[in-house]
XYZ file of C-alpha atoms in Angstrom:
703
model
C 26.565 14.006 -14.892
C 27.654 12.374 -11.637
C 28.868 8.847 -12.411
C 28.179 5.692 -10.425
C 31.876 5.203 -9.683
C 32.254 8.768 -8.422
C 29.163 8.548 -6.262
C 30.247 5.195 -4.816
C 33.658 6.622 -3.969
C 32.101 9.597 -2.221
C 29.525 7.531 -0.331
C 32.119 5.164 1.059
C 34.820 7.633 1.988
C 33.637 11.183 2.693
C 31.956 12.797 5.680
C 31.643 16.549 6.205
C 30.593 18.136 9.486
C 28.815 21.433 9.897
C 27.136 23.588 7.287
C 30.120 25.962 7.061
C 31.818 23.397 4.837
C 28.957 23.330 2.333
C 30.833 25.583 -0.110
C 33.689 23.076 -0.197
C 31.214 20.292 -0.910
C 29.559 22.265 -3.711
C 32.931 23.031 -5.269
C 33.651 19.302 -5.365
C 30.346 18.371 -7.026
C 30.464 21.349 -9.390
C 30.593 20.047 -12.941
C 29.387 16.567 -11.963
C 25.728 17.438 -12.313
C 23.568 18.756 -15.111
C 20.288 20.598 -15.365
C 17.422 18.667 -16.930
C 15.656 21.382 -18.823
C 11.942 21.031 -19.265
C 9.334 22.647 -21.450
C 7.935 26.049 -20.579
C 5.003 24.476 -18.788
C 7.148 22.201 -16.621
C 9.847 22.537 -13.974
C 13.548 21.886 -14.613
C 15.502 19.869 -12.055
C 19.203 19.474 -11.350
C 20.192 15.873 -11.921
C 21.986 15.341 -8.620
C 20.949 12.906 -5.851
C 20.231 14.670 -2.559
C 18.708 13.431 0.687
C 17.815 14.698 4.146
C 17.175 13.037 7.495
C 16.936 13.956 11.159
C 17.176 12.131 14.463
C 14.879 13.136 17.300
C 14.243 12.432 20.950
C 10.923 12.450 22.822
C 10.470 13.544 26.428
C 8.043 15.167 28.839
C 9.123 18.683 29.788
C 9.079 20.368 33.179
C 5.507 21.550 32.536
C 4.303 18.021 31.851
C 4.042 18.547 28.084
C 5.025 15.762 25.700
C 7.721 17.168 23.408
C 9.778 16.018 20.417
C 13.204 17.542 19.762
C 15.582 17.304 16.785
C 19.192 16.848 17.925
C 21.056 16.131 14.660
C 20.343 16.592 10.943
C 22.056 15.100 7.906
C 21.988 16.506 4.384
C 23.377 14.575 1.433
C 24.375 16.421 -1.757
C 25.749 14.369 -4.620
C 27.136 11.784 -2.210
C 28.678 14.270 0.200
C 27.272 14.403 3.722
C 26.825 17.477 5.863
C 25.955 17.120 9.539
C 24.438 19.831 11.745
C 22.850 20.067 15.160
C 20.645 23.180 15.015
C 17.743 24.206 12.778
C 19.263 27.612 12.028
C 22.284 25.794 10.565
C 20.004 23.808 8.290
C 18.108 26.897 7.136
C 21.428 28.573 6.328
C 22.551 25.447 4.490
C 19.406 25.348 2.329
C 19.737 29.043 1.507
C 23.345 28.518 0.392
C 22.297 25.511 -1.671
C 19.597 27.570 -3.399
C 22.024 30.423 -4.012
C 24.693 28.149 -5.475
C 22.281 26.414 -7.877
C 20.362 29.638 -8.558
C 17.081 27.842 -7.965
C 13.648 29.391 -8.321
C 10.063 28.242 -8.923
C 10.957 26.893 -12.387
C 14.460 25.549 -11.648
C 14.772 23.316 -8.606
C 16.943 20.993 -6.568
C 15.183 17.837 -5.342
C 15.929 16.606 -1.829
C 14.479 13.204 -1.003
C 13.383 12.304 2.515
C 12.421 8.775 3.560
C 9.086 9.471 5.243
C 8.806 13.181 4.550
C 5.792 13.383 6.886
C 8.130 13.068 9.870
C 10.760 15.640 8.880
C 8.149 18.054 7.541
C 6.347 18.228 10.883
C 9.611 19.312 12.555
C 10.837 21.773 9.909
C 7.640 23.175 8.421
C 7.733 26.486 10.363
C 11.297 27.284 9.281
C 10.467 27.814 5.574
C 7.905 29.486 3.359
C 6.102 26.791 1.389
C 4.701 27.545 -2.052
C 3.184 24.104 -2.583
C 2.520 21.127 -0.336
C 0.875 18.086 -1.936
C -0.514 15.255 0.190
C -2.461 12.070 -0.498
C -3.574 11.707 3.132
C -3.679 14.060 6.145
C -0.269 15.194 7.454
C 1.496 13.024 4.875
C 3.055 15.243 2.190
C 4.342 13.599 -0.976
C 6.291 16.725 -1.827
C 6.743 20.212 -0.403
C 8.376 23.133 -2.235
C 9.941 26.187 -0.611
C 9.965 29.682 -2.102
C 13.737 29.154 -2.503
C 13.178 26.579 -5.263
C 14.189 23.629 -3.069
C 11.710 20.758 -3.308
C 11.538 18.060 -0.652
C 10.074 14.804 -1.884
C 9.128 11.564 -0.089
C 11.160 8.498 -1.078
C 9.009 6.235 1.126
C 6.043 6.981 -1.149
C 8.273 6.099 -4.082
C 9.462 2.717 -2.754
C 6.604 1.699 -0.486
C 9.017 0.104 1.998
C 11.319 1.038 4.864
C 14.988 1.902 4.584
C 16.180 -1.636 5.308
C 14.162 -3.077 2.406
C 15.102 -0.093 0.247
C 18.777 -0.821 0.891
C 18.243 -4.471 -0.041
C 16.693 -3.392 -3.345
C 19.788 -1.441 -4.406
C 21.734 -3.106 -7.204
C 24.437 -0.610 -8.199
C 25.413 0.074 -4.585
C 25.891 -2.171 -1.582
C 24.744 -0.258 1.477
C 23.035 -2.024 4.347
C 20.710 -0.393 6.834
C 22.620 -0.251 10.121
C 20.892 -1.587 13.221
C 21.586 -0.965 16.900
C 24.278 1.720 16.598
C 22.005 4.444 17.948
C 20.101 3.871 21.191
C 16.785 5.666 20.730
C 15.905 5.348 24.405
C 18.642 7.823 25.409
C 17.573 11.454 25.741
C 19.666 13.777 23.588
C 19.726 17.442 22.610
C 21.871 19.360 20.125
C 24.685 19.636 22.656
C 24.853 15.917 23.411
C 28.128 14.432 22.118
C 27.733 11.841 19.349
C 30.295 9.116 18.794
C 31.749 8.306 15.385
C 29.682 5.113 15.439
C 26.492 7.054 16.113
C 27.308 9.609 13.411
C 28.012 6.771 10.996
C 24.594 5.303 11.736
C 22.931 8.636 11.040
C 24.821 9.219 7.793
C 24.138 5.727 6.517
C 20.440 6.487 6.075
C 21.018 9.443 3.739
C 23.591 7.432 1.804
C 20.953 4.763 1.141
C 18.516 7.377 -0.160
C 21.141 9.086 -2.354
C 22.076 5.711 -3.858
C 18.379 4.939 -4.409
C 17.747 8.222 -6.203
C 20.819 7.806 -8.375
C 19.641 4.345 -9.447
C 16.097 5.523 -10.074
C 17.334 8.525 -12.081
C 19.323 6.165 -14.304
C 16.344 3.839 -14.723
C 14.055 6.783 -15.451
C 16.578 8.494 -17.787
C 16.694 11.498 -15.507
C 15.726 12.633 -12.038
C 12.874 14.722 -13.454
C 11.164 11.560 -14.673
C 11.200 9.696 -11.356
C 7.506 9.273 -10.492
C 6.024 10.508 -7.246
C 4.598 7.170 -6.139
C 5.351 3.483 -6.366
C 2.618 2.931 -8.969
C 4.006 5.739 -11.123
C 6.419 3.463 -12.997
C 3.838 0.938 -14.056
C 1.330 3.681 -14.833
C 3.699 5.281 -17.340
C 4.757 1.888 -18.683
C 1.179 0.782 -19.370
C 0.212 4.208 -20.718
C 3.034 3.936 -23.255
C 1.871 0.437 -24.122
C -1.621 1.766 -24.807
C -0.634 4.929 -26.676
C 2.522 3.511 -28.264
C 6.036 4.533 -27.180
C 6.104 7.093 -29.986
C 2.412 7.920 -29.709
C 1.638 5.937 -32.855
C -1.446 4.333 -31.296
C -2.635 7.438 -29.460
C -5.444 8.346 -31.820
C -6.901 4.849 -31.952
C -6.713 4.224 -28.223
C -8.075 7.667 -27.354
C -11.017 7.043 -29.653
C -11.744 3.912 -27.603
C -11.161 5.280 -24.097
C -12.895 8.635 -24.498
C -16.161 6.769 -25.110
C -15.879 5.257 -21.614
C -17.208 8.109 -19.499
C -18.894 8.444 -16.126
C -21.599 10.566 -14.571
C -21.256 11.912 -11.004
C -24.099 9.677 -9.793
C -22.494 6.663 -11.438
C -19.121 7.419 -9.843
C -20.689 7.578 -6.366
C -22.426 4.252 -7.013
C -19.114 2.692 -8.061
C -17.452 4.112 -4.934
C -20.125 2.501 -2.789
C -19.674 -0.781 -4.615
C -15.884 -0.958 -4.431
C -14.616 -3.435 -1.851
C -11.045 -4.640 -1.346
C -9.746 -8.057 -0.450
C -11.651 -10.430 1.833
C -9.874 -11.087 5.138
C -11.713 -13.168 7.740
C -11.652 -16.294 9.859
C -14.152 -19.086 10.085
C -15.799 -18.267 13.445
C -15.765 -21.963 14.342
C -11.970 -21.866 13.944
C -11.845 -19.053 16.517
C -14.351 -20.407 19.026
C -13.237 -22.419 22.071
C -9.637 -21.158 21.903
C -8.776 -24.000 19.539
C -5.354 -24.959 18.151
C -5.419 -26.646 14.740
C -2.883 -29.210 13.573
C -1.592 -30.193 10.125
C -2.778 -27.053 8.355
C -1.964 -26.049 4.804
C -1.914 -22.598 3.241
C -2.790 -22.271 -0.435
C -2.600 -19.058 -2.409
C -3.249 -17.861 -5.934
C -0.277 -17.127 -8.155
C -0.757 -13.366 -8.794
C -4.484 -13.172 -8.130
C -5.185 -9.640 -9.386
C -3.089 -9.880 -12.593
C -4.880 -13.171 -13.303
C -8.379 -11.710 -13.207
C -7.192 -8.682 -15.185
C -6.446 -11.083 -18.029
C -9.009 -13.862 -17.592
C -12.195 -11.891 -16.881
C -14.384 -9.418 -18.728
C -14.998 -5.817 -17.694
C -17.219 -2.816 -18.407
C -16.454 -1.788 -21.976
C -19.153 0.773 -22.652
C -20.675 3.861 -21.177
C -22.966 2.912 -18.326
C -26.652 2.530 -19.113
C -29.139 3.151 -16.315
C -32.213 0.930 -16.416
C -35.074 0.019 -14.102
C -35.373 -3.534 -12.784
C -38.952 -4.683 -12.295
C -38.500 -8.362 -11.434
C -36.057 -10.989 -10.245
C -36.059 -12.392 -13.786
C -34.880 -9.039 -15.203
C -32.190 -8.833 -12.541
C -30.889 -12.329 -13.275
C -30.963 -11.807 -17.047
C -29.018 -8.548 -16.893
C -26.454 -9.985 -14.490
C -25.922 -12.876 -16.878
C -25.404 -10.714 -19.968
C -23.783 -7.522 -18.636
C -21.438 -6.122 -16.037
C -23.940 -4.675 -13.561
C -23.762 -2.578 -10.415
C -26.717 -1.569 -8.279
C -28.024 -0.658 -4.843
C -29.919 -3.523 -3.268
C -32.076 -3.768 -0.155
C -32.677 -7.106 1.569
C -35.628 -7.962 3.773
C -34.944 -10.564 6.478
C -31.453 -11.458 5.272
C -30.081 -14.655 6.889
C -27.129 -16.986 6.315
C -27.217 -20.180 4.306
C -23.865 -21.345 5.690
C -22.223 -20.986 9.100
C -18.514 -21.089 8.271
C -18.318 -17.463 7.070
C -20.231 -14.399 5.902
C -19.597 -12.298 2.825
C -21.049 -8.828 3.397
C -18.936 -6.276 5.228
C -20.742 -4.221 7.876
C -18.801 -1.141 6.748
C -20.414 -1.427 3.301
C -23.957 -1.767 4.631
C -26.540 0.946 5.247
C -30.010 1.207 6.782
C -29.297 -1.741 9.051
C -32.052 -2.997 11.296
C -31.428 -5.725 13.895
C -28.054 -6.766 12.495
C -25.946 -9.652 13.811
C -22.237 -9.148 13.259
C -19.256 -11.530 13.171
C -15.945 -9.667 13.398
C -17.020 -6.978 10.920
C -19.093 -9.282 8.697
C -22.873 -9.269 8.471
C -24.477 -12.550 9.561
C -28.102 -11.487 9.299
C -30.352 -8.431 9.457
C -34.033 -7.606 9.373
C -33.265 -4.977 6.731
C -30.042 -3.903 5.044
C -29.051 -1.870 1.983
C -25.729 -2.298 0.201
C -24.193 -1.946 -3.274
C -23.179 -4.974 -5.336
C -21.746 -5.877 -8.702
C -23.162 -8.813 -10.628
C -20.150 -10.819 -9.409
C -20.839 -9.968 -5.759
C -24.495 -10.864 -6.206
C -23.566 -14.378 -7.332
C -21.539 -14.875 -4.133
C -24.295 -13.400 -1.955
C -26.766 -15.897 -3.404
C -24.455 -18.729 -2.294
C -24.014 -17.306 1.205
C -27.452 -15.878 2.142
C -31.173 -16.176 1.678
C -33.892 -13.541 2.152
C -37.607 -12.868 1.974
C -37.540 -10.003 -0.505
C -35.224 -7.553 -2.267
C -35.481 -4.021 -3.644
C -33.263 -2.813 -6.523
C -32.307 0.784 -7.305
C -29.694 2.826 -9.210
C -29.043 -0.039 -11.626
C -26.291 0.469 -14.236
C -25.153 -2.030 -16.817
C -22.170 -2.153 -19.200
C -21.243 -4.267 -22.170
C -18.700 -6.907 -21.227
C -15.292 -7.325 -22.816
C -11.695 -8.176 -22.057
C -9.336 -5.407 -21.025
C -7.499 -3.822 -23.972
C -4.868 -6.030 -25.586
C -2.110 -3.541 -24.779
C -2.889 -3.723 -21.047
C -3.028 -7.515 -21.056
C 0.277 -7.721 -22.914
C 1.876 -5.285 -20.474
C 0.726 -7.342 -17.465
C 1.989 -10.550 -19.068
C 5.354 -9.003 -19.859
C 5.808 -7.818 -16.282
C 4.764 -11.196 -14.883
C 7.167 -12.993 -17.218
C 10.022 -10.653 -16.307
C 9.357 -11.147 -12.623
C 9.503 -14.923 -13.108
C 12.435 -15.285 -15.485
C 14.606 -12.711 -13.685
C 14.100 -14.255 -10.240
C 17.444 -15.365 -8.758
C 19.314 -14.506 -11.989
C 22.700 -12.923 -11.318
C 22.982 -9.571 -13.089
C 19.225 -9.129 -13.467
C 18.483 -7.873 -9.977
C 17.347 -4.462 -11.214
C 15.003 -5.964 -13.778
C 13.558 -8.439 -11.248
C 13.024 -5.798 -8.594
C 11.254 -3.451 -10.972
C 9.150 -6.207 -12.552
C 8.055 -7.476 -9.127
C 7.042 -3.979 -8.043
C 5.275 -3.319 -11.315
C 3.279 -6.569 -11.277
C 2.054 -5.686 -7.801
C 1.313 -2.126 -8.921
C -0.833 -3.066 -11.925
C -3.863 -3.496 -9.713
C -3.100 -0.436 -7.580
C -2.832 1.706 -10.687
C -6.354 0.797 -11.778
C -8.125 1.081 -8.398
C -6.659 4.480 -7.476
C -9.551 6.789 -6.659
C -10.045 9.380 -9.375
C -11.398 12.022 -6.962
C -9.643 12.762 -3.685
C -10.278 15.396 -1.019
C -7.898 18.337 -1.254
C -5.575 18.619 1.760
C -4.534 22.283 1.801
C -1.551 23.621 3.726
C -0.975 27.282 4.518
C 1.109 28.002 7.605
C -0.439 24.803 8.942
C -2.775 21.982 7.967
C -6.237 23.157 7.003
C -9.427 21.045 7.025
C -9.881 18.769 3.969
C -11.845 20.279 1.106
C -14.156 18.157 -1.005
C -13.641 19.018 -4.670
C -16.497 19.896 -6.983
C -17.726 16.457 -8.051
C -19.249 17.600 -11.334
C -16.108 19.471 -12.388
C -13.817 16.591 -11.437
C -15.872 14.082 -13.409
C -15.783 16.414 -16.430
C -11.997 16.671 -16.110
C -11.738 12.891 -15.826
C -13.859 12.265 -18.913
C -11.926 14.795 -21.014
C -8.412 13.993 -19.780
C -6.320 13.426 -22.923
C -3.783 11.280 -20.992
C -6.389 8.963 -19.503
C -5.947 5.341 -20.510
C -7.939 3.574 -17.769
C -11.621 3.317 -16.816
C -12.476 3.565 -13.115
C -15.087 0.744 -13.108
C -12.414 -1.791 -14.102
C -10.915 -1.649 -10.612
C -14.289 -2.323 -8.973
C -14.655 -5.568 -10.919
C -11.023 -6.675 -10.451
C -11.502 -7.051 -6.706
C -14.952 -8.594 -7.166
C -13.594 -11.317 -9.461
C -10.698 -11.995 -7.064
C -13.126 -12.378 -4.137
C -15.290 -14.726 -6.172
C -12.273 -16.927 -6.891
C -11.339 -16.932 -3.206
C -14.900 -17.822 -2.209
C -14.901 -20.764 -4.565
C -12.317 -22.210 -2.174
C -14.165 -21.168 0.991
C -17.407 -22.720 -0.276
C -15.562 -25.878 -1.272
C -13.673 -26.440 1.985
C -16.629 -25.476 4.198
C -15.824 -26.673 7.739
C -12.261 -27.492 6.694
C -11.681 -23.808 5.963
C -10.023 -21.882 8.806
C -8.878 -18.499 7.515
C -8.701 -16.426 4.314
C -6.828 -13.278 3.323
C -7.362 -11.728 -0.140
C -5.586 -14.403 -2.209
C -4.859 -17.182 0.283
C -6.695 -19.741 2.378
C -5.685 -21.819 5.423
C -7.316 -25.283 5.525
C -7.320 -28.725 7.093
C -8.130 -32.068 5.469
C -6.904 -30.738 2.131
C -6.619 -34.269 0.737
C -10.433 -34.415 0.606
C -10.483 -31.438 -1.749
C -7.743 -32.205 -4.248
C -10.277 -32.698 -7.052
C -11.482 -29.127 -6.504
C -7.939 -27.697 -6.466
C -6.958 -29.528 -9.637
C -10.257 -28.699 -11.328
C -9.987 -25.026 -10.439
C -6.453 -24.843 -11.825
C -7.515 -26.480 -15.081
C -10.469 -24.122 -15.414
C -8.530 -20.904 -14.751
C -5.954 -21.881 -17.363
C -8.770 -22.432 -19.888
C -10.215 -18.994 -19.070
C -6.817 -17.398 -19.529
C -6.390 -19.207 -22.846
C -9.759 -17.925 -24.092
C -8.734 -14.365 -23.354
C -5.323 -14.738 -24.989
C -6.788 -16.513 -28.013
C -9.256 -13.668 -28.557
C -6.297 -11.339 -29.082
C -3.942 -13.828 -30.738
C -1.506 -13.692 -27.794
C 0.913 -16.567 -27.228
C -0.528 -18.997 -24.652
C 2.908 -19.842 -23.261
C 3.108 -16.391 -21.677
C 1.032 -17.602 -18.712
C 3.549 -20.421 -18.116
C 6.930 -18.685 -17.638
C 9.844 -20.604 -16.121
C 12.234 -19.576 -13.401
C 15.981 -19.767 -13.949
C 15.815 -23.213 -12.333
C 13.257 -24.387 -14.882
C 10.217 -24.379 -12.608
C 6.981 -23.429 -14.373
C 5.022 -20.681 -12.587
C 1.583 -20.825 -14.174
C -0.441 -17.677 -13.650
C -3.561 -17.807 -11.494
C -3.467 -21.331 -10.064
C -3.846 -22.455 -6.466
C -0.317 -23.076 -5.193
C 0.862 -24.633 -1.929
C 2.276 -21.752 0.094
C 3.043 -23.359 3.441
C 2.500 -26.283 5.775
C 1.903 -25.601 9.453
C 2.363 -28.001 12.355
C 0.010 -25.822 14.379
C -2.268 -22.904 13.574
C -4.478 -20.648 15.659
C -6.573 -17.634 14.700
C -8.514 -15.034 16.653
C -10.021 -13.282 13.632
C -8.955 -11.095 10.731
C -5.207 -10.313 10.672
C -4.720 -12.253 13.908
C -3.145 -15.667 13.665
C -0.188 -17.707 14.862
C 1.435 -20.629 13.107
C 4.307 -23.035 13.584
C 6.505 -24.554 10.871
C 9.763 -26.488 10.934
C 11.479 -23.096 11.298
C 9.571 -22.184 14.442
C 6.667 -20.014 15.577
C 5.468 -16.934 13.715
C 2.566 -14.521 14.002
C 0.546 -12.120 11.919
C -1.175 -9.428 13.974
C -2.142 -6.159 12.313
C 0.020 -3.318 13.607
C 2.412 -5.552 15.557
C 6.082 -6.032 14.621
C 6.484 -9.813 14.570
C 10.285 -9.600 14.614
C 10.117 -7.956 18.045
C 6.980 -9.594 19.420
C 7.783 -13.253 18.668
C 11.097 -13.314 20.606
C 9.300 -11.650 23.534
C 6.546 -14.273 23.454
C 9.045 -17.140 23.286
C 11.014 -15.773 26.241
C 7.956 -15.104 28.370
C 5.928 -18.258 27.773
C 6.857 -21.926 27.413
C 4.255 -22.314 24.667
C 3.041 -19.032 23.108
C 0.126 -20.871 21.480
C -1.465 -21.355 24.909
C -1.168 -17.628 25.629
C -2.300 -16.457 22.186
C -5.792 -15.525 23.313
C -7.899 -12.593 24.408
C -6.065 -10.517 26.993
C -2.556 -11.403 25.808
C -0.261 -8.425 26.453
C 2.956 -7.429 24.691
C 5.149 -4.863 26.454
C 5.564 -1.555 24.612
C 9.256 -2.016 23.806
C 8.476 -5.277 21.991
C 5.459 -4.269 19.917
C 7.206 -2.035 17.410
C 4.197 0.254 17.852
C 4.656 3.918 18.724
C 1.978 6.396 19.713
C 2.319 9.645 17.733
C 1.391 12.964 19.298
C 1.643 15.957 16.948
C 3.011 19.180 18.415
C 1.826 22.275 16.550
C 2.525 24.948 19.145
C 5.888 26.467 20.049
C 7.545 25.115 23.198
C 10.689 26.224 25.049
C 12.451 25.061 28.151
C 15.508 23.333 29.550
C 16.223 19.697 28.742
C 18.688 17.350 30.452
C 20.209 14.594 28.305
C 21.189 11.089 29.364
C 24.685 12.309 30.291
C 23.347 14.958 32.638
C 24.049 17.882 30.307
C 21.382 20.596 30.370
C 20.530 22.929 27.498
C 17.860 25.394 26.538
C 15.669 24.384 23.611
C 12.914 25.783 21.435
C 10.571 23.600 19.399
C 8.366 25.287 16.783
C 6.573 22.036 15.900
C 7.315 18.345 16.117
C 6.162 14.853 17.085
C 6.331 13.033 20.405
C 6.730 9.254 20.256
C 6.016 6.832 23.066
C 6.065 3.021 23.129
C 2.619 1.487 23.009
C 1.844 -1.831 24.618
C -0.491 -4.198 22.814
C -3.382 -6.083 24.365
C -5.082 -8.676 22.219
C -8.786 -8.105 22.534
C -11.971 -9.241 20.852
C -14.922 -6.912 20.477
C -17.894 -7.532 22.722
C -20.051 -8.168 19.647
C -17.643 -10.796 18.313
C -17.243 -12.446 21.727
C -21.013 -12.705 22.108
C -21.332 -14.111 18.604
C -18.675 -16.767 19.291
C -20.411 -17.693 22.531
C -23.706 -17.962 20.684
C -22.437 -20.290 17.961
C -20.563 -22.365 20.533
C -23.750 -22.958 22.502
C -25.885 -23.635 19.421
C -23.640 -25.639 17.147
C -20.656 -27.075 18.995
């Protein structure tokens, strides 16, 4: 097998140009790789790190058509780098690679691509694809050719860009290069590239090859590298539940196979699932106000905390009929419950925020909306858990309610094996932080702690996204068949309803802070809250922290788990207690214009959070353009396209040919079978008319 030392030597010293030298490259790596043989039902993979990348240019052709053109490609094989300029070279290269390794449908070479969706759109018409698997439209996770070469997305594996991926490497030191390739210059395959530009291009595939080598070592083989970021923790927790050697499989399967769903129940749970709460106090937005001396508090690992501290559905759902408010309250007190609920004349009890999301509401009549949240309505139907219902009672009042599709479940803590796995990952993340020599362990533990929640809330039924000579319309799977498969799956170790309650409990904890701070609350996002006058609420913060620790203790005590596991220490001896409110930042100034739109100033300077905007590009622009960006952070603020970090994508699915002139004045004929055109997109900060009217209304009435 290729060794780390050999790969490092190759990555730092060798560059090969043109596909004609591929045979020389393969001769060099021959004997340094091995074939990971699989069972008859699985595919075998060669254990050699490979990667692929392209650079493209976007332009408008002589016919006025937006066009995207590949002008250089880079293929990495076992550390060696091959560079080509034309697609026919790459096709030849792949064919030679398949011939050398004698690949077929059962014996493959994996080539990783960081953001496969991009490269696939350019190359998809050059190969015959036997399988293309996607989790979202035009975003393949892997794509296999009839040659036995499988392209796989490393962005899906890491969940972060190449720069962050490079930072995560521990066996190799390769930094993402910046600024060595000017993307604004028009290029075609005949445009000369300098050594510096070639080096920039090659660096990206070196990062991916190093990543795949490290992950293959961590996974004990390239065949065992998961497809997605949550794959590691999923397998880790599955082994914890079933036992590494399968010793607990029978007992755990006996437990989990009793937790089944019906199609109707699944649809109800889908309606009831809501993610994190992100919103601003409308009074904090109104009147273009800047706030001073603001603090940000956040929960220490909010989702892992509620996974341990709270109780979840631990039985098959039971459908019952609710005939009175008393029956509703009694069931919500004793069981985990989920139900459709209709409100008549719903209105707010408090003015500083609203809980219900408009996107989760149906049959709305005369609604009033505040930045995506429901303030009031004459009628509305939504789906709630018992936990949501408790929050709704704090936030709203109504004249009457109607209850339907009511399911209840016996309550219980998550299985001991899952709780122990979460605790172990949280402890590893804490104790490995900043420890020299434990970078790999810390990086994996941090990713896995964050993935615990994602693993559980992953939808169990997804639309099929077929590809055959092009993207076909999504196909909804047979719901009844999919639910049967889910219930009978012998590898299943999770129960879909758990994820619905995880987010509900986390929102309830967040709303305990919102309801406490009231007018001193400015902004909230999933597990954090921005506030003023925090000194008036210290009793709440301290009381909450004491209470959450007690809840965690009760859960651990029920399983006989060591209490100290929720109090791990960093290498510097600092205790990081799970689940508590923790001071996350102090701001000299703070301003918000709604969800995912705020600016703040610390001792280190001004920063922003605006959904879809690259703050590293936008903030310098704002500082250069305005003396005080806070005064210009308001509706109508514009950021020039080159400073937003936002690109408009236009997919090209038809063949285009013509003559293109590069930035040096060189002309060349080109043919594009498919591709993507990118153009800078300026950003204008705007508020919806509904939200603007609402802010004006509350300003007139209450301020």
